[in-house]
Short mmCIF file of C-alpha atoms in Angstrom, two decimals:
data_model
loop_
_atom_site.label_atom_id
_atom_site.label_comp_id
_atom_site.label_asym_id
_atom_site.label_seq_id
_atom_site.Cartn_x
_atom_site.Cartn_y
_atom_site.Cartn_z
CA MET R 1 -1.72 28.72 -27.10
CA ALA R 2 -3.59 28.49 -23.79
CA THR R 3 -1.59 27.90 -20.60
CA PRO R 4 -2.24 24.43 -19.10
CA ARG R 5 -4.25 24.62 -15.90
CA LEU R 6 -4.40 22.37 -12.88
CA ARG R 7 -7.38 20.07 -12.94
CA PHE R 8 -8.17 20.76 -9.27
CA ARG R 9 -11.83 21.14 -8.39
CA SER R 10 -13.43 22.24 -5.11
CA ARG R 11 -14.05 18.92 -3.39
CA PRO R 12 -12.73 17.00 -0.39
CA ALA R 13 -9.48 15.11 -0.66
CA PRO R 14 -9.92 11.83 -2.54
CA GLU R 15 -8.99 8.52 -0.96
CA LEU R 16 -5.63 7.22 -2.11
CA HIS R 17 -4.60 3.59 -1.65
CA GLY R 18 -1.22 1.91 -1.92
CA HIS R 19 1.95 0.81 -0.16
CA GLY R 20 -0.09 -0.50 2.78
CA LEU R 21 -1.63 2.92 3.39
CA ARG R 22 -4.91 4.72 2.84
CA LEU R 23 -4.86 8.51 2.56
CA ARG R 24 -8.18 10.23 3.22
CA ALA R 25 -9.53 13.65 4.15
CA TRP R 26 -9.42 14.85 7.74
CA ASP R 27 -12.85 15.34 9.30
CA PRO R 28 -12.83 18.73 11.07
CA GLU R 29 -15.92 17.76 13.08
CA SER R 30 -14.41 14.57 14.50
CA GLY R 31 -13.28 14.97 18.10
CA ALA R 32 -11.07 11.89 17.82
CA GLN R 33 -9.31 13.25 14.76
CA ALA R 34 -8.85 16.64 16.41
CA GLU R 35 -7.17 14.85 19.32
CA VAL R 36 -4.83 13.05 16.91
CA TRP R 37 -4.00 16.32 15.14
CA LEU R 38 -3.25 18.00 18.47
CA ARG R 39 -1.01 15.12 19.52
CA GLY R 40 0.85 15.25 16.21
CA VAL R 41 1.58 18.97 16.20
CA ARG R 42 2.40 19.09 19.92
CA ASP R 43 4.92 16.26 19.66
CA PRO R 44 8.39 17.49 20.71
CA ASP R 45 10.02 16.19 17.53
CA PHE R 46 7.47 18.03 15.37
CA ARG R 47 8.02 21.22 17.36
CA ARG R 48 11.79 20.87 17.03
CA TRP R 49 11.59 21.19 13.26
CA ASN R 50 8.40 23.20 12.70
CA ALA R 51 7.12 26.58 13.85
CA PRO R 52 3.54 27.04 12.59
CA LEU R 53 2.37 30.62 12.12
CA GLN R 54 -0.67 29.79 14.26
CA PRO R 55 0.45 27.29 16.92
CA VAL R 56 -2.11 24.74 18.08
CA THR R 57 -2.12 24.29 21.85
CA ASP R 58 -5.53 22.75 22.63
CA LEU R 59 -8.46 20.86 21.10
CA ARG R 60 -10.24 24.05 20.12
CA GLY R 61 -7.17 25.12 18.16
CA ALA R 62 -6.90 21.68 16.56
CA ARG R 63 -10.51 21.85 15.35
CA ARG R 64 -9.90 25.37 14.06
CA ALA R 65 -6.81 24.16 12.17
CA LEU R 66 -8.69 21.26 10.58
CA ARG R 67 -11.57 23.54 9.56
CA ALA R 68 -9.11 25.97 7.99
CA ARG R 69 -7.57 23.11 6.01
CA ALA R 70 -11.01 21.98 4.86
CA LEU R 71 -11.74 25.54 3.69
CA ASP R 72 -8.39 25.72 1.86
CA ALA R 73 -9.26 22.45 0.10
CA ALA R 74 -12.70 23.73 -0.86
CA GLU R 75 -11.15 26.87 -2.33
CA GLY R 76 -8.37 25.03 -4.17
CA ARG R 77 -5.40 26.23 -2.14
CA SER R 78 -4.37 22.89 -0.64
CA VAL R 79 -5.34 19.27 -0.04
CA SER R 80 -4.76 17.59 3.34
CA PHE R 81 -4.65 13.85 3.85
CA ARG R 82 -4.93 11.82 7.05
CA VAL R 83 -2.47 8.95 6.63
CA THR R 84 -3.95 5.68 7.90
CA ASP R 85 -2.96 2.03 7.99
CA ALA R 86 -4.75 0.23 5.15
CA ASP R 87 -5.68 -2.75 7.34
CA SER R 88 -6.43 -1.33 10.79
CA GLY R 89 -7.52 2.16 9.81
CA ALA R 90 -5.32 3.62 12.56
CA THR R 91 -4.13 7.17 11.93
CA LEU R 92 -0.37 7.30 11.36
CA GLY R 93 0.22 10.90 10.40
CA HIS R 94 -0.52 13.67 7.92
CA ILE R 95 0.56 14.73 4.46
CA GLY R 96 -0.56 17.86 2.65
CA VAL R 97 -0.18 19.33 -0.82
CA ASP R 98 -0.43 23.08 -0.41
CA ARG R 99 0.50 26.43 -1.94
CA ILE R 100 -1.14 25.19 -5.11
CA ASP R 101 -0.34 27.50 -8.03
CA ARG R 102 -2.63 26.74 -10.95
CA VAL R 103 -0.79 28.95 -13.46
CA LEU R 104 2.71 27.59 -12.84
CA ARG R 105 1.33 24.11 -12.01
CA ARG R 106 3.42 24.06 -8.86
CA ALA R 107 2.72 23.05 -5.26
CA ARG R 108 4.48 22.25 -2.00
CA VAL R 109 4.27 19.07 0.04
CA GLY R 110 4.72 18.59 3.79
CA TYR R 111 4.13 15.76 6.25
CA TRP R 112 4.46 14.53 9.81
CA VAL R 113 4.22 11.09 11.40
CA LEU R 114 2.99 10.19 14.88
CA PRO R 115 5.72 8.93 17.26
CA GLU R 116 4.39 5.38 17.44
CA ALA R 117 4.38 5.08 13.62
CA ARG R 118 7.94 6.23 13.00
CA GLY R 119 10.59 3.90 11.66
CA ARG R 120 8.12 2.06 9.42
CA GLY R 121 8.53 4.07 6.22
CA VAL R 122 5.19 5.85 6.67
CA ALA R 123 6.48 9.24 5.49
CA THR R 124 8.21 7.71 2.46
CA ARG R 125 5.19 5.65 1.42
CA SER R 126 2.70 8.48 1.91
CA LEU R 127 4.94 10.91 0.02
CA LEU R 128 5.14 8.51 -2.92
CA LEU R 129 1.33 8.19 -2.95
CA ALA R 130 0.64 11.91 -2.66
CA THR R 131 3.25 12.73 -5.30
CA ARG R 132 1.76 10.30 -7.81
CA TRP R 133 -1.68 11.83 -7.21
CA ALA R 134 -0.38 15.42 -7.50
CA PHE R 135 1.35 14.73 -10.81
CA GLY R 136 -1.47 12.62 -12.20
CA THR R 137 -4.88 13.72 -10.99
CA LEU R 138 -4.02 17.24 -9.84
CA GLY R 139 -1.86 17.92 -12.88
CA THR R 140 1.09 19.67 -11.23
CA HIS R 141 4.42 19.96 -13.05
CA ARG R 142 6.64 20.72 -10.03
CA LEU R 143 6.39 19.69 -6.38
CA GLU R 144 8.61 21.35 -3.78
CA LEU R 145 9.56 20.13 -0.32
CA ASP R 146 11.63 22.07 2.18
CA HIS R 147 12.81 21.28 5.69
CA ALA R 148 14.89 22.97 8.35
CA LEU R 149 18.63 22.53 7.95
CA GLY R 150 19.80 19.59 10.05
CA HIS R 151 16.63 17.54 9.68
CA HIS R 152 18.51 14.61 8.17
CA ALA R 153 15.59 12.17 8.33
CA SER R 154 13.43 14.47 6.20
CA CYS R 155 16.33 14.93 3.79
CA ARG R 156 16.64 11.16 3.31
CA ILE R 157 12.88 10.76 2.80
CA ALA R 158 12.85 13.48 0.15
CA GLU R 159 15.75 12.00 -1.79
CA ARG R 160 14.36 8.47 -1.48
CA CYS R 161 11.16 9.73 -3.13
CA GLY R 162 12.96 11.39 -6.02
CA PHE R 163 12.98 14.97 -4.66
CA ARG R 164 16.38 16.30 -5.64
CA HIS R 165 18.24 18.64 -3.33
CA GLU R 166 18.35 22.00 -5.11
CA GLY R 167 20.08 24.17 -2.52
CA THR R 168 19.82 26.00 0.78
CA LEU R 169 17.22 28.68 1.39
CA ARG R 170 18.74 31.26 3.75
CA GLY R 171 16.53 32.36 6.64
CA ALA R 172 13.53 30.67 5.05
CA VAL R 173 11.78 29.09 8.06
CA LEU R 174 11.06 30.17 11.59
CA GLN R 175 13.03 29.07 14.61
CA PRO R 176 11.06 26.69 16.87
CA GLU R 177 8.68 28.42 19.29
CA ARG R 178 9.58 31.83 17.83
CA HIS R 179 8.20 34.21 15.23
CA ASP R 180 11.06 36.69 15.38
CA ALA R 181 14.02 34.54 14.33
CA PHE R 182 14.75 32.48 11.25
CA ARG R 183 16.87 29.54 10.15
CA ASP R 184 17.99 28.04 6.87
CA ALA R 185 16.17 25.28 5.02
CA HIS R 186 17.01 22.69 2.38
CA LEU R 187 14.94 22.90 -0.79
CA HIS R 188 14.06 19.67 -2.62
CA ALA R 189 11.91 19.37 -5.72
CA ARG R 190 10.61 16.80 -8.15
CA LEU R 191 9.22 17.36 -11.63
CA ALA R 192 6.50 15.36 -13.30
CA THR R 193 9.08 14.47 -15.96
CA ASP R 194 11.56 13.03 -13.44
CA PRO R 195 11.85 9.23 -13.31
CA GLU R 196 9.64 7.41 -10.82
CA PRO R 197 11.74 6.18 -7.88
CA ALA R 198 11.65 2.56 -6.81
CA VAL R 199 9.26 1.79 -3.99
CA PRO R 200 11.37 0.87 -0.93
#
C-alpha cells in the first residue's frame, strides 16, 4: 500500500480567513513588509525567547530573510503567513509552518506577534487558523510546536489550541544572542485525529 503524501504544491501561501484575521503570504519585495519583519524580529521580547541561526539586524537582512522564506515555500519546505487584521489589513505578526516532512506527514509551527498587537489573542487565533489549514489542505498528520523553557505565554497558547505538552527537550534551542550555548525547550504537539479545541 502506498504511503500517504502531503498535498503540498509549489505555490505561494494561500489566504486564510477566520477569527477576525486574514493570513496571507509575505511579499519579499515590499519595503513596508520588510520593515515590519525587522521590527518583529528585533523586538526585545522576541529576542528574549528566540535565537535565529541567521540574525536579522537591518532592512537588507529582513529582505533576505523574506526571500529565503519565499524560496522555502516554492520548494515545499515551509509556508509563511503574514498575520493581518481582517478589517484594517494592519500587520499583527507572523506564523509559519515549516520543517515539512512529506513522508511522515509532519511539520512544525512557530509564530510571533508585534508588541502593539499582544494581549488580543492574535497568536491563539492565528495558530488555530494555520493548524486547521495544515491538517486539512496540507494534509499533515502531526504538528509540533516548541518553545524555550520559561516562556509561559507560549505554553498557554499551545495548550489552548490543543497542542499537548509532551515533555522537555534538553539543550534543544539556542540561548539568546548566542550560538555556543543551549537551553531546554518544551515540546507540544497536536495530531489531526485530536479533538478540535473551542475557539476562545
